[in-house]
Amino acid sequence: MASSLVKSLARPSVWYSRNSVIGYLIDRCSVYEQSCVTAVALRSEQFQEFSNGKCDRRTYAVQASLQSEEASVPAWVPPPLEERPWQRHSRRSGVIAVKAGMTQTWDEWGVRIPLTVLWIDNCQVTQVKSKERGDVTDAVQVGIGTVRDKRRRGRATQLGTRKRVLHEFPVSPDALLPLGTEIRASHFAAGQRVDVAGTTIGKGFQGAMKRHGFGGGPASHGTSLAHRALGSTGACQDPGRVEKGKKMPGRMGGKRRTVMNAVVYKVDPARNLLYIRGAVPGHRGNFVFVRDAHSYRTSKSQSPAAEALPFPTFIGPEPTEPQTMRGGKDPFDPLPYPLSRSRFRPPAGVWGGGVSAPRRAMLLGAPHR
């Protein structure tokens, strides 16, 4: 890449300014396992090695500008990996997982629970951004998998990592992680809520009934070739056109969607698996992005509480036993609300104002005085 840059700079008809050359070199340098100053110095050495006699003056100018920039670049080191107290504004990093498939289980009440299995395949921190270093935001970039095909190895080498998928999660300043930190399934806890983002399964071009759930036309009584038709698409002369956003047939699926407040039913640290209750966007083998739900940063009524989660991530020996969500409400309980000794007092908002206290007690068979 350095040789191609030198060839472009050696052309007599093109002149590159000092800021553009420095910006190009700094943008191309790798920040994985080396600082930005070291990478810029390495680029300048390669630039001088491949330069010819036609651009000696430009090479000298670029070297001088790089040496002046080295003193202005602040040295910033990510915080060490240690447990920190959770604050109200804290925001942890997420993980990249692979959708392994779906299964089912039954709880202690005999209710079937559909589960989606997510596998976290060696998810590591590949880049750290901080406002103290001059970045726009505080963020952690994580990667998963390994690049195997030859076509993508060149780009992976330029980025300084061989990870197959990279994703950046915005975090709070107290949740920054050092480079190379592995985020495992123990980063989450059973019972907490997460937001899972992924790409939905592509269905191709579909009609309005399947794509939007239209009811369709009559099945008989004179209906001809309009059983699954769209129907009317607009008004008459006013406005005289079809409104934008009208639901019509078209390409279905293949969109980026996020499932909000999904429940982590089970955590298997030995096999690095997450069991999410319900469905997750995408087919088997897709990459999904899991992070703490937004409600964890705004509500204190979650179970477990946000203070009980490992912060900034799980540190220590991995547990061997899976952690499963237990203690749910019995769905077959005929009296789901408790009764007091004196009179029936349901929670606020359960009954309307038109139902009297004796009527409420009679409906549920509770004594009233």
Coordinates of C-alpha atoms in Angstrom, one line a residue:
M1 CA 0.0 0.0 0.0
A2 CA 3.0 2.3 0.7
S3 CA 4.3 1.8 -2.8
S4 CA 1.0 2.7 -4.4
L5 CA 0.8 5.8 -2.3
V6 CA 4.4 6.8 -3.4
K7 CA 3.6 6.3 -7.0
S8 CA 0.5 8.5 -6.8
L9 CA 2.5 11.2 -5.0
A10 CA 5.4 11.0 -7.6
R11 CA 3.2 12.2 -10.4
P12 CA 4.2 15.7 -11.4
S13 CA 0.7 16.8 -12.3
V14 CA -0.8 16.1 -8.9
W15 CA 0.1 17.9 -5.6
Y16 CA -1.0 16.6 -2.2
S17 CA -1.1 19.0 0.7
R18 CA 0.4 18.3 4.0
N19 CA -2.9 17.8 5.8
S20 CA -4.2 15.4 3.3
V21 CA -1.1 13.2 3.3
I22 CA -1.0 13.1 7.1
G23 CA -4.7 12.3 7.3
Y24 CA -4.3 9.5 4.8
L25 CA -1.4 7.9 6.7
I26 CA -3.1 8.3 10.1
D27 CA -6.4 6.8 8.8
R28 CA -4.6 3.8 7.4
C29 CA -2.5 3.0 10.4
S30 CA -3.5 0.1 12.6
V31 CA -4.3 0.6 16.3
Y32 CA -4.3 -3.1 17.2
E33 CA -1.4 -3.9 19.6
Q34 CA 0.5 -0.7 18.7
S35 CA 0.0 3.0 19.3
C36 CA -0.9 5.5 16.6
V37 CA 2.4 7.3 16.8
T38 CA 4.4 4.1 16.2
A39 CA 2.2 3.3 13.1
V40 CA 2.7 6.7 11.7
A41 CA 6.4 6.5 12.1
L42 CA 6.4 3.1 10.4
R43 CA 4.4 4.5 7.4
S44 CA 6.9 7.4 7.1
E45 CA 9.8 5.0 6.9
Q46 CA 8.1 2.9 4.2
F47 CA 7.3 6.1 2.3
Q48 CA 11.0 7.2 2.4
E49 CA 12.2 3.7 1.3
F50 CA 10.1 3.5 -1.8
S51 CA 10.4 7.2 -2.9
N52 CA 12.4 8.1 -6.0
G53 CA 14.4 11.2 -7.0
K54 CA 11.4 13.1 -8.4
C55 CA 9.7 13.4 -5.0
D56 CA 12.6 13.9 -2.6
R57 CA 11.5 17.4 -1.7
R58 CA 8.0 16.2 -1.0
T59 CA 9.3 13.2 1.0
Y60 CA 11.3 15.6 3.2
A61 CA 8.2 17.8 3.7
V62 CA 6.1 14.8 4.7
Q63 CA 8.8 13.6 7.1
A64 CA 9.1 17.0 8.7
S65 CA 5.3 17.3 9.2
L66 CA 5.1 13.8 10.6
Q67 CA 7.8 14.5 13.2
S68 CA 6.0 17.6 14.2
E69 CA 2.8 15.7 14.6
E70 CA 4.4 13.0 16.8
A71 CA 4.8 15.4 19.6
S72 CA 1.2 16.6 19.5
V73 CA -0.4 13.1 19.6
P74 CA -1.2 12.3 23.3
A75 CA -0.3 8.9 24.7
W76 CA -3.4 7.2 25.9
V77 CA -3.6 3.7 27.4
P78 CA -6.9 1.9 28.0
P79 CA -7.9 1.3 31.6
P80 CA -6.9 -2.1 33.1
L81 CA -9.3 -5.0 33.3
E82 CA -10.8 -4.7 36.9
E83 CA -14.1 -4.7 38.6
R84 CA -15.7 -1.3 38.9
P85 CA -18.8 -0.1 40.7
W86 CA -21.9 0.3 38.5
Q87 CA -23.2 3.9 38.2
R88 CA -26.5 5.2 37.0
H89 CA -25.1 6.4 33.6
S90 CA -23.0 3.2 33.1
R91 CA -23.4 1.4 29.8
R92 CA -21.7 -1.9 29.1
S93 CA -20.4 -3.4 25.9
G94 CA -22.4 -5.9 23.9
V95 CA -21.3 -9.1 22.1
I96 CA -21.5 -10.7 18.6
A97 CA -23.1 -14.1 18.6
V98 CA -24.0 -16.8 16.1
K99 CA -27.6 -18.0 15.9
A100 CA -27.2 -21.8 16.4
G101 CA -30.9 -22.6 16.1
M102 CA -34.0 -23.0 18.3
T103 CA -35.1 -25.5 20.9
Q104 CA -37.7 -25.7 23.7
T105 CA -38.0 -26.4 27.3
W106 CA -40.6 -26.6 30.1
D107 CA -40.6 -24.8 33.3
E108 CA -41.7 -26.1 36.7
W109 CA -45.3 -25.3 35.9
G110 CA -45.3 -27.4 32.7
V111 CA -45.4 -24.4 30.3
R112 CA -43.5 -24.8 27.1
I113 CA -40.9 -22.1 26.5
P114 CA -39.4 -21.6 23.0
L115 CA -35.7 -20.7 23.1
T116 CA -33.1 -19.4 20.6
V117 CA -29.6 -20.7 21.2
L118 CA -26.8 -18.1 20.6
W119 CA -23.1 -19.1 20.4
I120 CA -20.4 -16.6 21.3
D121 CA -17.4 -17.7 19.3
N122 CA -14.3 -16.2 20.8
C123 CA -15.6 -12.6 21.0
Q124 CA -12.6 -10.2 21.7
V125 CA -12.1 -6.5 21.9
T126 CA -10.2 -5.3 18.8
Q127 CA -10.3 -1.6 19.2
V128 CA -11.0 1.0 21.9
K129 CA -12.1 4.6 21.3
S130 CA -12.1 7.3 24.0
K131 CA -12.8 11.0 24.1
E132 CA -9.7 11.4 26.2
R133 CA -7.6 10.4 23.2
G134 CA -9.5 12.7 20.9
D135 CA -12.1 10.3 19.4
V136 CA -15.7 11.4 18.8
T137 CA -17.2 9.0 21.3
D138 CA -16.4 6.3 23.9
A139 CA -16.8 2.9 22.2
V140 CA -15.5 -0.6 22.1
Q141 CA -15.1 -2.6 18.9
V142 CA -15.4 -6.4 19.2
G143 CA -14.8 -9.1 16.7
I144 CA -15.9 -12.7 16.3
G145 CA -14.7 -15.7 14.3
T146 CA -11.7 -16.0 12.0
V147 CA -11.3 -14.9 8.3
R148 CA -10.7 -18.0 6.3
D149 CA -11.2 -17.1 2.7
K150 CA -8.2 -15.6 0.8
R151 CA -10.1 -12.6 -0.6
R152 CA -10.6 -11.0 2.8
R153 CA -7.3 -11.6 4.4
G154 CA -5.7 -8.5 2.9
R155 CA -8.3 -6.2 4.3
A156 CA -8.2 -8.0 7.7
T157 CA -4.4 -7.5 7.8
Q158 CA -4.8 -3.8 7.1
L159 CA -7.2 -3.6 10.1
G160 CA -4.8 -5.4 12.3
T161 CA -7.1 -8.3 13.1
R162 CA -8.2 -11.6 11.6
K163 CA -11.7 -11.4 12.9
R164 CA -14.5 -12.3 10.5
V165 CA -17.1 -9.8 11.8
L166 CA -16.5 -6.5 13.6
H167 CA -19.0 -4.3 15.4
E168 CA -18.7 -1.2 17.5
F169 CA -20.7 -0.7 20.7
P170 CA -21.0 2.7 22.4
V171 CA -20.1 2.5 26.1
S172 CA -19.7 4.8 29.0
P173 CA -16.1 5.9 30.0
D174 CA -16.1 3.6 33.0
A175 CA -16.9 0.5 30.9
L176 CA -13.9 0.6 28.5
L177 CA -12.1 -2.7 28.1
P178 CA -8.4 -3.2 27.2
L179 CA -7.5 -4.7 23.8
G180 CA -7.7 -8.5 23.5
T181 CA -10.3 -8.9 26.3
E182 CA -12.6 -11.9 25.7
I183 CA -16.3 -11.3 26.4
R184 CA -17.9 -14.6 27.2
A185 CA -21.5 -15.7 27.9
S186 CA -21.0 -14.9 31.7
H187 CA -21.2 -11.3 30.6
F188 CA -25.0 -11.7 30.9
A189 CA -27.1 -13.1 33.7
A190 CA -30.2 -15.3 33.6
G191 CA -33.4 -13.3 33.9
Q192 CA -32.0 -10.0 32.5
R193 CA -33.4 -8.4 29.4
V194 CA -31.4 -7.7 26.2
D195 CA -31.8 -6.1 22.8
V196 CA -30.9 -8.5 20.0
A197 CA -30.3 -7.1 16.5
G198 CA -30.0 -9.1 13.3
T199 CA -31.0 -9.4 9.6
T200 CA -34.4 -11.1 9.0
I201 CA -34.8 -14.0 6.7
G202 CA -35.3 -12.9 3.1
K203 CA -38.7 -14.1 1.6
G204 CA -38.3 -12.6 -1.9
F205 CA -41.1 -10.8 -3.7
Q206 CA -44.4 -11.4 -1.9
G207 CA -48.0 -10.3 -2.1
A208 CA -49.8 -7.9 0.2
M209 CA -51.5 -10.7 2.1
K210 CA -48.2 -12.4 3.2
R211 CA -46.1 -9.2 3.4
H212 CA -48.6 -7.0 5.3
G213 CA -51.3 -9.4 6.6
F214 CA -54.1 -8.2 4.3
G215 CA -57.4 -10.2 4.5
G216 CA -57.8 -10.6 0.8
G217 CA -61.0 -10.6 -1.2
P218 CA -64.1 -12.8 -1.1
A219 CA -63.6 -16.5 -1.9
S220 CA -66.8 -16.9 -4.0
H221 CA -70.0 -15.1 -5.0
G222 CA -68.7 -13.7 -8.3
T223 CA -65.1 -13.1 -7.4
S224 CA -62.8 -13.6 -10.4
L225 CA -59.0 -13.5 -10.1
A226 CA -59.1 -11.2 -7.1
H227 CA -59.0 -13.6 -4.2
R228 CA -55.6 -12.3 -3.0
A229 CA -55.7 -9.0 -4.8
L230 CA -54.5 -5.8 -3.1
G231 CA -57.7 -3.9 -3.5
S232 CA -58.1 -0.1 -3.6
T233 CA -54.8 1.9 -3.5
G234 CA -56.0 5.4 -3.1
A235 CA -58.8 8.0 -3.3
C236 CA -60.5 9.5 -6.4
Q237 CA -59.7 12.8 -8.1
D238 CA -58.6 14.3 -4.8
P239 CA -55.6 13.8 -4.2
G240 CA -55.4 12.0 -7.6
R241 CA -52.4 10.0 -6.7
V242 CA -51.2 7.1 -4.5
E243 CA -49.9 8.2 -1.1
K244 CA -46.3 7.5 -0.3
G245 CA -45.8 4.5 2.0
K246 CA -48.8 2.6 0.8
K247 CA -48.6 -1.1 1.7
M248 CA -48.2 -3.0 -1.6
P249 CA -46.5 -6.2 -2.8
G250 CA -42.8 -6.1 -2.8
R251 CA -39.6 -7.6 -1.5
M252 CA -40.1 -9.1 1.9
G253 CA -37.4 -9.7 4.6
G254 CA -33.7 -9.1 4.5
K255 CA -34.1 -6.1 6.8
R256 CA -32.1 -5.1 10.0
R257 CA -34.5 -5.6 12.9
T258 CA -34.1 -5.5 16.7
V259 CA -36.0 -7.5 19.2
M260 CA -36.4 -5.3 22.3
N261 CA -36.4 -6.5 25.9
A262 CA -35.8 -10.2 25.1
V263 CA -35.3 -12.3 28.2
V264 CA -32.1 -14.3 28.8
Y265 CA -33.6 -17.6 30.0
K266 CA -30.3 -19.6 30.5
V267 CA -26.6 -19.0 30.4
D268 CA -24.2 -21.9 29.7
P269 CA -20.7 -20.7 30.5
A270 CA -19.0 -24.1 29.8
R271 CA -20.1 -24.1 26.1
N272 CA -20.4 -20.3 25.9
L273 CA -24.1 -20.3 25.0
L274 CA -27.0 -17.9 25.6
Y275 CA -30.6 -19.1 25.6
I276 CA -33.0 -16.3 24.6
R277 CA -36.7 -16.7 25.2
G278 CA -38.6 -16.3 21.9
A279 CA -37.4 -15.8 18.3
V280 CA -34.4 -13.8 17.1
P281 CA -34.1 -12.3 13.6
G282 CA -32.2 -14.3 11.0
H283 CA -31.7 -17.9 10.0
R284 CA -29.4 -20.5 11.4
G285 CA -25.7 -19.3 11.2
N286 CA -26.5 -15.6 11.1
F287 CA -24.6 -13.1 13.2
V288 CA -26.6 -11.2 15.8
F289 CA -25.6 -8.4 18.1
V290 CA -26.6 -8.7 21.8
R291 CA -26.5 -5.8 24.2
D292 CA -28.1 -4.8 27.5
A293 CA -31.7 -3.6 27.1
H294 CA -32.3 0.2 27.3
S295 CA -34.7 -0.4 30.2
Y296 CA -31.7 -1.6 32.3
R297 CA -30.3 2.0 32.2
T298 CA -33.7 3.6 33.1
S299 CA -35.5 1.2 35.4
K300 CA -34.8 -0.3 38.8
S301 CA -37.5 -3.0 38.6
Q302 CA -35.6 -5.5 36.4
S303 CA -34.6 -8.9 37.7
P304 CA -31.7 -9.1 38.2
A305 CA -31.0 -5.5 38.9
A306 CA -28.4 -3.7 36.7
E307 CA -26.2 -3.4 39.8
A308 CA -26.0 -7.2 40.0
L309 CA -24.6 -7.6 36.5
P310 CA -20.8 -8.0 36.2
F311 CA -19.3 -4.7 35.4
P312 CA -17.6 -3.9 33.0
T313 CA -17.6 -7.6 32.2
F314 CA -17.2 -11.0 34.0
I315 CA -13.8 -11.3 35.6
G316 CA -12.5 -14.4 37.3
P317 CA -12.9 -18.2 36.9
E318 CA -15.7 -19.3 34.8
P319 CA -18.6 -21.1 36.5
T320 CA -19.2 -24.7 35.5
E321 CA -22.9 -25.0 36.1
P322 CA -25.4 -23.3 33.8
Q323 CA -27.5 -20.5 35.2
T324 CA -31.2 -20.9 34.5
M325 CA -34.1 -18.5 35.2
R326 CA -36.5 -19.9 37.8
G327 CA -39.3 -18.8 40.1
G328 CA -41.9 -17.8 37.6
K329 CA -45.6 -17.2 38.2
D330 CA -47.9 -20.2 38.1
P331 CA -50.1 -19.7 35.0
F332 CA -52.7 -22.1 36.3
D333 CA -53.2 -20.3 39.6
P334 CA -56.9 -19.5 39.9
L335 CA -56.2 -16.7 42.4
P336 CA -53.2 -14.8 41.1
Y337 CA -53.6 -11.9 43.4
P338 CA -53.1 -12.1 47.2
L339 CA -56.0 -11.5 49.7
S340 CA -55.6 -9.6 52.9
R341 CA -57.1 -10.7 56.2
S342 CA -59.7 -7.9 56.5
R343 CA -60.9 -7.5 52.9
F344 CA -60.0 -8.2 49.3
R345 CA -57.6 -5.5 48.2
P346 CA -56.4 -6.2 44.6
P347 CA -53.5 -4.2 43.1
A348 CA -54.3 -0.7 41.8
G349 CA -55.7 -0.8 38.3
V350 CA -56.9 -4.4 38.3
W351 CA -60.6 -3.6 38.7
G352 CA -62.5 -0.7 37.3
G353 CA -64.4 1.7 39.4
G354 CA -67.8 0.2 38.5
V355 CA -67.2 -3.1 40.4
S356 CA -68.0 -3.0 44.1
A357 CA -66.0 -4.7 46.8
P358 CA -68.6 -7.4 47.6
R359 CA -68.9 -8.1 43.9
R360 CA -65.1 -8.5 43.6
A361 CA -65.0 -10.9 46.5
M362 CA -67.9 -12.9 45.1
L363 CA -66.2 -13.3 41.7
L364 CA -63.1 -14.8 43.3
G365 CA -64.8 -16.6 46.2
A366 CA -63.1 -14.4 48.9
P367 CA -64.7 -13.5 52.2
H368 CA -65.9 -10.0 52.6
R369 CA -67.1 -8.1 55.7

